[in-house]
Coordinates of C-alpha atoms in Angstrom, one line a residue:
X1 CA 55.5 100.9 -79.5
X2 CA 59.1 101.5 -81.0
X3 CA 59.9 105.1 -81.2
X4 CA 61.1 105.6 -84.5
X5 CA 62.8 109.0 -86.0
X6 CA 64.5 108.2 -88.8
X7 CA 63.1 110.5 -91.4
X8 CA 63.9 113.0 -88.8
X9 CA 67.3 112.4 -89.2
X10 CA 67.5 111.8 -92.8
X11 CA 69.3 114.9 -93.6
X12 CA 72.1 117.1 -91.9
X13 CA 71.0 119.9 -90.9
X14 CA 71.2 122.9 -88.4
X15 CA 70.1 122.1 -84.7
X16 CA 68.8 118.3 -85.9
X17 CA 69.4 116.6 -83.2
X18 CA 68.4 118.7 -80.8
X19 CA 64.9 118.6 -82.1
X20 CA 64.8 115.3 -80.8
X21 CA 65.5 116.4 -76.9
X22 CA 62.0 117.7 -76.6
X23 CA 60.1 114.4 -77.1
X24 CA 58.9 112.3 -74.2
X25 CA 57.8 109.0 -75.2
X26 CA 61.1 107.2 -75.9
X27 CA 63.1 109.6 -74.2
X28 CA 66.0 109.3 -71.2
X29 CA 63.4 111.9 -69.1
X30 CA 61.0 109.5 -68.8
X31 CA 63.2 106.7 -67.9
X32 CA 65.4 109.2 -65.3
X33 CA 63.5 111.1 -63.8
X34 CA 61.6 109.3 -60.5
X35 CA 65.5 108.5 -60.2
X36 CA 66.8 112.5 -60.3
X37 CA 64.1 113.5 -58.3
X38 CA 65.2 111.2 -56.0
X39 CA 69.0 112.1 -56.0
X40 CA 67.5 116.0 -56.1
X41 CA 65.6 115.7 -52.7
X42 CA 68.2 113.8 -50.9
X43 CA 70.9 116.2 -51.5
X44 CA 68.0 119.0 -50.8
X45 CA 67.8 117.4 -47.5
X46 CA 71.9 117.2 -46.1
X47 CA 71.9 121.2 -47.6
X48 CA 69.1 122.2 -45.5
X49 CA 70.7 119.9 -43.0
X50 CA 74.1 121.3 -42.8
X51 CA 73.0 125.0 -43.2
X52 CA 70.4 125.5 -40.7
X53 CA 69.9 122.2 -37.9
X54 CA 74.0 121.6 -37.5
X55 CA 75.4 124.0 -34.5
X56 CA 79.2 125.1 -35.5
X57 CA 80.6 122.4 -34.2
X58 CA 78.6 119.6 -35.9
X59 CA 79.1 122.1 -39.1
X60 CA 82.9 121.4 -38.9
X61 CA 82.7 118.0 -38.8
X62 CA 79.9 117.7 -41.4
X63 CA 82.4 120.0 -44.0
X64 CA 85.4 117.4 -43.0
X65 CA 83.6 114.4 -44.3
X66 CA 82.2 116.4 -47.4
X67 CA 85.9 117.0 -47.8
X68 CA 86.7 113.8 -47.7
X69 CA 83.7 112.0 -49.4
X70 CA 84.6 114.8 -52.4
X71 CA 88.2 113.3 -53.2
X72 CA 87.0 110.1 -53.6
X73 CA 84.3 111.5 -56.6
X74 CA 86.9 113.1 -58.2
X75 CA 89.6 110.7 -58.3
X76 CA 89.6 107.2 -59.6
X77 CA 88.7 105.2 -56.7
X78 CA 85.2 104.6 -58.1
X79 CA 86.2 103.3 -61.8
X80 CA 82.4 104.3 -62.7
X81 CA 83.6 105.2 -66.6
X82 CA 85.4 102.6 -67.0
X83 CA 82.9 99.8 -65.4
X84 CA 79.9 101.2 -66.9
X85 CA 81.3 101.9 -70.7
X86 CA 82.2 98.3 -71.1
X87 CA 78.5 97.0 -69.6
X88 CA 76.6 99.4 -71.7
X89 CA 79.1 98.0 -75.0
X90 CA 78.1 94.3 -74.1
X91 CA 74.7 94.5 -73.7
X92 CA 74.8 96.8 -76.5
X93 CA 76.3 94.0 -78.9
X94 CA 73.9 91.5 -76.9
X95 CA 70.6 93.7 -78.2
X96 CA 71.7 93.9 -81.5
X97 CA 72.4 90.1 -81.6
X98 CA 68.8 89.3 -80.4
X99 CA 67.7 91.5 -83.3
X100 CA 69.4 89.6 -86.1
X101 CA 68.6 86.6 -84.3
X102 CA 64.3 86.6 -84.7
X103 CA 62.9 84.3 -87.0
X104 CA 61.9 85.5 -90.1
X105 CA 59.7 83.2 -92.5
X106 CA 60.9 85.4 -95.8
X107 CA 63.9 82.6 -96.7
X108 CA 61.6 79.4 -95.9
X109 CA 58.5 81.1 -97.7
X110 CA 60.2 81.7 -100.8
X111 CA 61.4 78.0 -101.1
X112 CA 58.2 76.6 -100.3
X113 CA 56.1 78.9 -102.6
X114 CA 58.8 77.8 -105.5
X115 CA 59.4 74.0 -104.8
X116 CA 56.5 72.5 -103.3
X117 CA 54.2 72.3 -106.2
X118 CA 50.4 71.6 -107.1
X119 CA 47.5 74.0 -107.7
X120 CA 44.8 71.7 -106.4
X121 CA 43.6 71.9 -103.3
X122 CA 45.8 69.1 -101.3
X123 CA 48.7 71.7 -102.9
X124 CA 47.8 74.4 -101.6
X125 CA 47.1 72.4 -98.2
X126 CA 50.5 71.1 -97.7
X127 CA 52.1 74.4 -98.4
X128 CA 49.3 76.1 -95.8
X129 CA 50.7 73.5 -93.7
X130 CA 53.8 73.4 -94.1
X131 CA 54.1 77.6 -93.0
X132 CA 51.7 77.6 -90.1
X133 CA 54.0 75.0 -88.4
X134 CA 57.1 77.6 -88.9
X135 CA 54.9 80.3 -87.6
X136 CA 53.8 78.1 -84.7
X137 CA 57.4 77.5 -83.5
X138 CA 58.3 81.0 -83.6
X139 CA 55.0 81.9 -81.5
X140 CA 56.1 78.9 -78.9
X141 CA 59.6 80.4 -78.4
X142 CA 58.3 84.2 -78.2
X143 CA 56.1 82.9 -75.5
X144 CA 58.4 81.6 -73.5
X145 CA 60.8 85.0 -73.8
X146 CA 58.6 87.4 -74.2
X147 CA 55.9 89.2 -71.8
X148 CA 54.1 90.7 -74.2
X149 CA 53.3 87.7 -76.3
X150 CA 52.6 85.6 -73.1
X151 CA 50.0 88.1 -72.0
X152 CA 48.3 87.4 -75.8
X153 CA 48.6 83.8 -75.9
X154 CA 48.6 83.0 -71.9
X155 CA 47.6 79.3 -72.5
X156 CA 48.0 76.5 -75.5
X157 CA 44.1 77.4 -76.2
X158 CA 44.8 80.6 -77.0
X159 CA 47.3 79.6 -80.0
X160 CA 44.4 77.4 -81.2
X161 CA 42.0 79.9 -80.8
X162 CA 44.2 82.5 -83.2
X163 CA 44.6 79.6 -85.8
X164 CA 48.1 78.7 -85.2
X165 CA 47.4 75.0 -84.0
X166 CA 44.3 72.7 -84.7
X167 CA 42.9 71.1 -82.0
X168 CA 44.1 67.7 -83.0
X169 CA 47.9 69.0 -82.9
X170 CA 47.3 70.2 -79.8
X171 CA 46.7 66.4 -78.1
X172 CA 49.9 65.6 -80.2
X173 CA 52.0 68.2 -78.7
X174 CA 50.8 67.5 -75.1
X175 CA 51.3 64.0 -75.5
X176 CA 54.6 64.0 -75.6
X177 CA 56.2 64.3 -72.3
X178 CA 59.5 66.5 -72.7
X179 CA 60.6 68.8 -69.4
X180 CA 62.6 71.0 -71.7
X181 CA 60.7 73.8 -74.1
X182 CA 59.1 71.9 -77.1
X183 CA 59.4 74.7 -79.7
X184 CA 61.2 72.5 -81.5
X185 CA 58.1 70.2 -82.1
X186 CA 56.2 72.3 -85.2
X187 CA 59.7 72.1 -87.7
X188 CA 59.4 68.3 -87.2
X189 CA 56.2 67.9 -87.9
X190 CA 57.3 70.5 -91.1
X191 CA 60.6 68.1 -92.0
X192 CA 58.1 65.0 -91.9
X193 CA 55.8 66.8 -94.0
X194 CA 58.3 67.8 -96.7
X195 CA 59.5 64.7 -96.3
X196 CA 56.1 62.9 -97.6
X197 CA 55.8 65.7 -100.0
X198 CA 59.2 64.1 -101.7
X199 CA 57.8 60.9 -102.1
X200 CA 54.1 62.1 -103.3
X201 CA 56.1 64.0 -106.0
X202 CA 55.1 67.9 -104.7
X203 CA 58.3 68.2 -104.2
X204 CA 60.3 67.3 -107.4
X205 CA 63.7 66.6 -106.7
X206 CA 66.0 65.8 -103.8
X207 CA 67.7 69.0 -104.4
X208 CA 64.6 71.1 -103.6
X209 CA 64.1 68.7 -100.8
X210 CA 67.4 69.9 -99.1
X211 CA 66.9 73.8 -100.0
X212 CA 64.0 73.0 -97.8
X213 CA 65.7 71.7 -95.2
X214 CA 68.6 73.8 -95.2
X215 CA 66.3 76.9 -94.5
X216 CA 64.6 74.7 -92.5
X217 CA 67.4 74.7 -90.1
X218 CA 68.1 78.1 -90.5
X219 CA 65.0 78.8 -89.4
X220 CA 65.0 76.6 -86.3
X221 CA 68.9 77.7 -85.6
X222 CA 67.2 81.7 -84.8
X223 CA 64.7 80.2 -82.9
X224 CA 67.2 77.9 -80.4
X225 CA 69.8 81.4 -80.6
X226 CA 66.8 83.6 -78.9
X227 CA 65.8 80.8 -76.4
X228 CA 69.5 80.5 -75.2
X229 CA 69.8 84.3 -75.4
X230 CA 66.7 84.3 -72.8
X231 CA 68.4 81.5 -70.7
X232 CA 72.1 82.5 -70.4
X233 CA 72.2 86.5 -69.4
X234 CA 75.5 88.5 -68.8
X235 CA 76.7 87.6 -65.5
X236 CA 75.0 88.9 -62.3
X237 CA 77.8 89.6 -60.7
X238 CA 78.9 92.0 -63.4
X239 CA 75.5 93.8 -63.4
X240 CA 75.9 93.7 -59.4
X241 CA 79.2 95.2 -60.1
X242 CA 78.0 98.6 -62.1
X243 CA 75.1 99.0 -60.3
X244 CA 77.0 99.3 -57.0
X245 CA 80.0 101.3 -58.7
X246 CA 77.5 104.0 -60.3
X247 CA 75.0 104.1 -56.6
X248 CA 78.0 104.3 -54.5
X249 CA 79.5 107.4 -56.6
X250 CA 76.3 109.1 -56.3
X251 CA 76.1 108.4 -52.7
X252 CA 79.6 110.1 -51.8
X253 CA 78.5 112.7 -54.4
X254 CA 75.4 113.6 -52.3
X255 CA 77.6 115.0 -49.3
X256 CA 81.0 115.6 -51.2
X257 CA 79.4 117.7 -53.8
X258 CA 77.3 119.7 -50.9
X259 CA 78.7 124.3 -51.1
X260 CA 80.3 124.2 -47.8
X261 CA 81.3 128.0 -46.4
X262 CA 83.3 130.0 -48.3
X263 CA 84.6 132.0 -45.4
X264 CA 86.6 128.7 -44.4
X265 CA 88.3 128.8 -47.2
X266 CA 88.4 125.5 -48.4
X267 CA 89.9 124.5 -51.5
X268 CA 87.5 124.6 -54.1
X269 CA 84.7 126.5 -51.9
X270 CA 84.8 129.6 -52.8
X271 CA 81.3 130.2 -54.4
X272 CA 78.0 129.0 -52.8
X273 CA 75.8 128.6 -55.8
X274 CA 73.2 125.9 -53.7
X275 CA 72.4 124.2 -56.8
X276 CA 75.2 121.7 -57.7
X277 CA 74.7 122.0 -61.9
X278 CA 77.6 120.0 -62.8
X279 CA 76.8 117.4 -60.5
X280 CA 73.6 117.2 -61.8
X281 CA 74.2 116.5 -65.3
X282 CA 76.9 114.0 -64.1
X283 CA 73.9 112.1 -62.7
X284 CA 71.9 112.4 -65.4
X285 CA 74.7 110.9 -67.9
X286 CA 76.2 108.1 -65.5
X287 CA 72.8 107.3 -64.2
X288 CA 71.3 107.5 -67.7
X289 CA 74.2 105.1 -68.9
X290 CA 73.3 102.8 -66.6
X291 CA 69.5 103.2 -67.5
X292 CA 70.2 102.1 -71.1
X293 CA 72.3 99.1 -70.4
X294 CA 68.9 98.5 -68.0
X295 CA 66.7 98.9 -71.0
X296 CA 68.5 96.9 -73.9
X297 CA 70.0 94.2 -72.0
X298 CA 66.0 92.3 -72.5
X299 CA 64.2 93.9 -75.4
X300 CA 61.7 91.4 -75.0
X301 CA 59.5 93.5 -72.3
X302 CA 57.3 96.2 -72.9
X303 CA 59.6 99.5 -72.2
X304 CA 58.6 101.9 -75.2
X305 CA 62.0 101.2 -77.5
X306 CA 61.5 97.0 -76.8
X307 CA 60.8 94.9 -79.7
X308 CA 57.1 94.9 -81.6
X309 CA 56.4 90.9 -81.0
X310 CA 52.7 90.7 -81.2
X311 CA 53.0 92.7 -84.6
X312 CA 56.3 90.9 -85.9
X313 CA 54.0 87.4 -85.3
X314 CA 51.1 89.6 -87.0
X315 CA 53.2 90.4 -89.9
X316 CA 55.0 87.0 -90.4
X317 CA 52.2 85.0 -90.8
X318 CA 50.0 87.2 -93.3
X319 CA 53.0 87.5 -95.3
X320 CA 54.1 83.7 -95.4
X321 CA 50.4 82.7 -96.4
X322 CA 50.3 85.1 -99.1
X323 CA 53.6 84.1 -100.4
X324 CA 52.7 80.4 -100.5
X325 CA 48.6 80.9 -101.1
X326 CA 47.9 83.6 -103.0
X327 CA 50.9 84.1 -104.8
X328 CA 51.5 80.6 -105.8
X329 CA 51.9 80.4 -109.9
X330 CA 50.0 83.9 -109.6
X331 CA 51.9 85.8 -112.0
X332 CA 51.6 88.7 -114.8
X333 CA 51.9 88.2 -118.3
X334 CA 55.7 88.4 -119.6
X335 CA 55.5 91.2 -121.7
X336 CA 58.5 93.2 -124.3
X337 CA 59.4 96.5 -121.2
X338 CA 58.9 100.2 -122.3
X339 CA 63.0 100.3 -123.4
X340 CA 62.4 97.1 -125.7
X341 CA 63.5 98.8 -129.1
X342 CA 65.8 101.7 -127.2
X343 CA 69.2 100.6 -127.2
X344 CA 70.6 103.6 -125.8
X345 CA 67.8 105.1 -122.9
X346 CA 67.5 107.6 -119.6
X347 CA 65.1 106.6 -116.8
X348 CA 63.0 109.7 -116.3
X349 CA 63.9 111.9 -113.1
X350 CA 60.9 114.2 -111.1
X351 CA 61.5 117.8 -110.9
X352 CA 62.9 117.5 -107.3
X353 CA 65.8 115.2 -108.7
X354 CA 66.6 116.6 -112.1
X355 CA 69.5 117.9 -110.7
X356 CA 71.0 114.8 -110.2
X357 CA 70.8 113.9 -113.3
X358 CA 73.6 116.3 -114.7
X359 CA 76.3 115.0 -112.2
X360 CA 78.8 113.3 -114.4
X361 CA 79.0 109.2 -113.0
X362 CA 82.2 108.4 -110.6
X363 CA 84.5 106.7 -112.6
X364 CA 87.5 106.1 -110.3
X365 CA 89.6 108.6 -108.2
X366 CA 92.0 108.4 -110.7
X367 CA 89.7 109.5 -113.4
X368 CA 90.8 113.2 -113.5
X369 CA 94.2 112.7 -112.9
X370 CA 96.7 115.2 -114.4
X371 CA 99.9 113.2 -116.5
X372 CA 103.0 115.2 -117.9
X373 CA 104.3 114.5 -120.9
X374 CA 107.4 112.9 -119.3
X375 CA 105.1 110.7 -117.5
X376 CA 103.9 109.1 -120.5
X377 CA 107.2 107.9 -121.6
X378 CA 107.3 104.3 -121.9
X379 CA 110.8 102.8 -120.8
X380 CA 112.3 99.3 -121.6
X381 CA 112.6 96.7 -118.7
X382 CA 116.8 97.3 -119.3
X383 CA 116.2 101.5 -119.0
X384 CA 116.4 102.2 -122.0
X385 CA 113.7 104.7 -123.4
X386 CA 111.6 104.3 -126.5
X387 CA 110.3 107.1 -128.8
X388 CA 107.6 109.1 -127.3
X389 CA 104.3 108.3 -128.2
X390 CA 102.1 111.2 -129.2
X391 CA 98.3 111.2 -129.7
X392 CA 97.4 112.2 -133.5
X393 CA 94.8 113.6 -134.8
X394 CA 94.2 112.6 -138.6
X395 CA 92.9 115.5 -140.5
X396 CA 92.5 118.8 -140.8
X397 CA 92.1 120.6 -137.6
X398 CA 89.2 122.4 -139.0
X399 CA 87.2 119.7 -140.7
X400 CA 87.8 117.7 -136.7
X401 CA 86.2 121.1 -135.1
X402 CA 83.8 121.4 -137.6
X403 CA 82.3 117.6 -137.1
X404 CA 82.7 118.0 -133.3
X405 CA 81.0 121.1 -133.3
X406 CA 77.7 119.7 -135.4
X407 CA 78.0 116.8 -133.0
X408 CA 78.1 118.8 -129.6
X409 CA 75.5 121.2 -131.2
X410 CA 72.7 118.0 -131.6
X411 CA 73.7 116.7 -127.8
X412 CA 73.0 120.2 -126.2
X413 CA 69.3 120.2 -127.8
X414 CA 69.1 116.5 -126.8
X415 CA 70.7 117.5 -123.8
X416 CA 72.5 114.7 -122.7
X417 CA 75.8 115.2 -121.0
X418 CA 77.1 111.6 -120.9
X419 CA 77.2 112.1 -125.2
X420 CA 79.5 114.7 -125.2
X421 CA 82.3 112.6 -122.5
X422 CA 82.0 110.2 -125.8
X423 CA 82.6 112.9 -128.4
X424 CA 85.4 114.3 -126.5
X425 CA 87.4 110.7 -125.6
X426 CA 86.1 109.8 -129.6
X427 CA 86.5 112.5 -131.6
X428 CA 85.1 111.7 -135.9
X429 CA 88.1 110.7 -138.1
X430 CA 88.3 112.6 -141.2
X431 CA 90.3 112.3 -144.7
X432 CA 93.1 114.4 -144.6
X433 CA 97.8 114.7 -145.2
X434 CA 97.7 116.8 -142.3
X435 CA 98.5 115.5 -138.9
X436 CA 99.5 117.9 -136.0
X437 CA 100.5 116.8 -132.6
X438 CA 98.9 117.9 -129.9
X439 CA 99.4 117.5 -125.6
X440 CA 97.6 115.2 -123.9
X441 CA 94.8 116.9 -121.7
X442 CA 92.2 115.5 -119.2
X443 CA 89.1 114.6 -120.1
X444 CA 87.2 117.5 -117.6
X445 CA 89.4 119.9 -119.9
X446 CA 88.5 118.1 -123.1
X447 CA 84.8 118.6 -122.1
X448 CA 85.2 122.3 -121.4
X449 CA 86.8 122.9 -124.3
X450 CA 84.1 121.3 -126.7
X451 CA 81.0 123.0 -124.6
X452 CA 83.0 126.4 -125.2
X453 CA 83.2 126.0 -128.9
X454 CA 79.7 125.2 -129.3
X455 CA 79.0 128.1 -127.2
X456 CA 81.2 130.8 -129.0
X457 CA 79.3 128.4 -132.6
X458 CA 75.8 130.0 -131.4

């Protein structure tokens, strides 16, 4: 089953990640560790070796070829990053590109359920129809790539046991002598079928018609893109290639890495610590690298982070029959929604998420942005500048505060922020001789301003 964590990871927070290092199923422990142990005992078994069986002699020579197995680790002889980063990317890319490549019915459903009409029971036949052959394809092509859907449907009789194929389509398919993968044979019975649905008038126009086929083709274009992902693999020469590079490294590493006697005084021996920690974790990265690329390169097998087949097949064909069965022309009442009358409404928030709603909507970086008044001077294509422009504000100062303030004092008992970002850019016009200028401010500042009258009001 896919190991999924995503709510885990939902939100940011302290030591997240590392929550996720003690879990098994799913994890690079369980997919490293015959392989450490492995690497642990053999290098278990030249330390023991060279410490206690070796006489002086054979000790010397043992500690030159550790020498000289060590500067081929840590120089770039072995290009193991390098070989091993760019697998891992390409198979990488590969798995993702099988993923987006299985063939979902949700397109083809939706046309069919909309365009192939009748509420009798020959309608609801031919649409029936018309899904279980898309369904059958897709089950004919995971069969063929995939071990776990083999191992459910081993035979032909098993797909007409589970429902996907009558008996009589059966003959039909085996009737016709093909030695390639015939797949392809359920979407041409489902083109035929749309076909004769045209011409019986289900299908209404020759528009419709061609949405069918159209997702049609999209549909059978996934299923050929998996089958030739199964076929053509990356290059076994290139997975030859890594596996060598990362085997040999940890082959040199197991005697060039061995704590040869520090009384020698050999470069870079002058602690004997027995355990080689930094070696280890090398191992368990490279080797672990190498484990992934092993792991995604066919995520058509049964490792625990492979693709859910047998439930995708599950899913796909409850869904498509409900779509073009139970939901056909199955509809609620059009009815006048709950905002019918409001012209001017909120959508309600829970206590966890009121908060939210008091965070003013992003209107543009620019939004805020802080203009001098020479910056406002408009200037003539030829250079030569106009009279400044100045915003005005008709009326008595007073009687302007005074309807702002009755205004701002109703939107703080409604309680609506977005209001007063209106008042402010808006502000009542009153009669009134007297016109002051005044500088041109931004509208955070006009907002503070207004909330700090109506403050100071109360």
């Amino acid at each position: 089953m896919t190991v999924s964590y995503s709510l885990e990871v939902a939100n940011a927070r302290f030591a997240g990640f590392s929550r996720l290092l003690f879990r098994w199923k799913g994890s690079i422990y369980r997919l490293l560790y015959k392989e450490f142990l492995v690497f642990c005992s053999v290098y278990l078994f030249f330390s023991l070796f060279y410490r206690f069986l070796l006489t002086r002699r054979q000790q010397d020579l043992f500690e030159r070829i550790a020498l000289y197995c060590d500067q081929f680790t840590n120089t770039n002889y072995i290009p193991v990053l390098f070989v091993l980063g760019f697998y891992v990317t390409l198979a990488f890319n590969r798995w993702w590109g099988q993923y987006t490549s299985f063939p979902l019915p949700d397109n083809l459903m939706m046309v069919v359920s909309g365009n192939v009409h009748g509420t009798d029971e020959k309608g609801r036949l031919l649409r029936r129809t018309l899904m279980r052959y898309a369904n059958l394809s897709s089950v004919l092509i995971l069969r063929s790539i995939s071990t776990r859907v083999h191992k459910r449907f081993p035979t032909l009789d098993h797909i007409v046991e589970a429902g996907f194929m009558t008996l009589e389509e059966l003959k039909k398919f085996e009737s016709l002598h093909s030695d390639f993968n015939k797949y392809w044979m359920p979407l041409t019975w489902f083109s035929n079928l749309a076909s004769r649905a045209r011409e019986e008038g289900r299908v209404r126009d020759d528009i419709a018609l061609r949405l069918l086929m159209d997702e049609l083709n999209n549909y059978r274009a996934k299923c050929s893109l998996l089958f030739h992902y199964d076929w053509i693999s990356i290059p076994l020469v290139y997975t030859q290639v890594v596996t060598i590079a990362v085997y040999s490294f940890f082959g040199f590493c197991v005697i060039g890495r061995q704590f040869l006697n520090p009384e020698k005084g050999y470069k870079d021996h002058r602690l004997d610590l027995y355990v080689p920690v930094f070696t280890l974790l090398q191992f368990f990265f490279y080797s672990g690298w190498l484990k992934v690329g092993e792991l995604i390169i066919n995520p058509f097998g049964e490792d625990d982070d492979d693709f859910e087949t047998n439930q995708l097949i599950d899913r796909n064909f409850q869904v498509s029959m409900l779509a073009v069965d139970d939901m056909y022309q199955n509809l609620a009442p059009m009815v006048k929604d709950k905002h019918w009358m409001q012209r001017h409404f909120s959508i309600p928030y829970t206590l966890s998420t009121a908060a939210e709603s008091l965070r003013p909507a992003f209107k543009g970086s620019t939004y805020d942005m802080r203009m001098s008044a020479e910056d406002l001077e408009i200037h003539q294509p030829g250079g030569t500048p106009m009279n400044k422009q100045h915003l005005h504000l008709q009326g008595s100062v007073s009687d302007g505060l005074n309807s702002l303030l009755q205004w701002g004092k109703g939107i703080l008992r409604g309680g609506s922020l977005s209001s007063l970002k209106e008042v402010s850019s808006n502000p009542n016009e009153a009669d009134g001789d007297d016109e002051r200028e005044i500088d041109v401010i931004t509208h955070k500042e006009q907002e503070k301003a207004l909330i700090k009258v109506v403050i100071e009001h109360n």
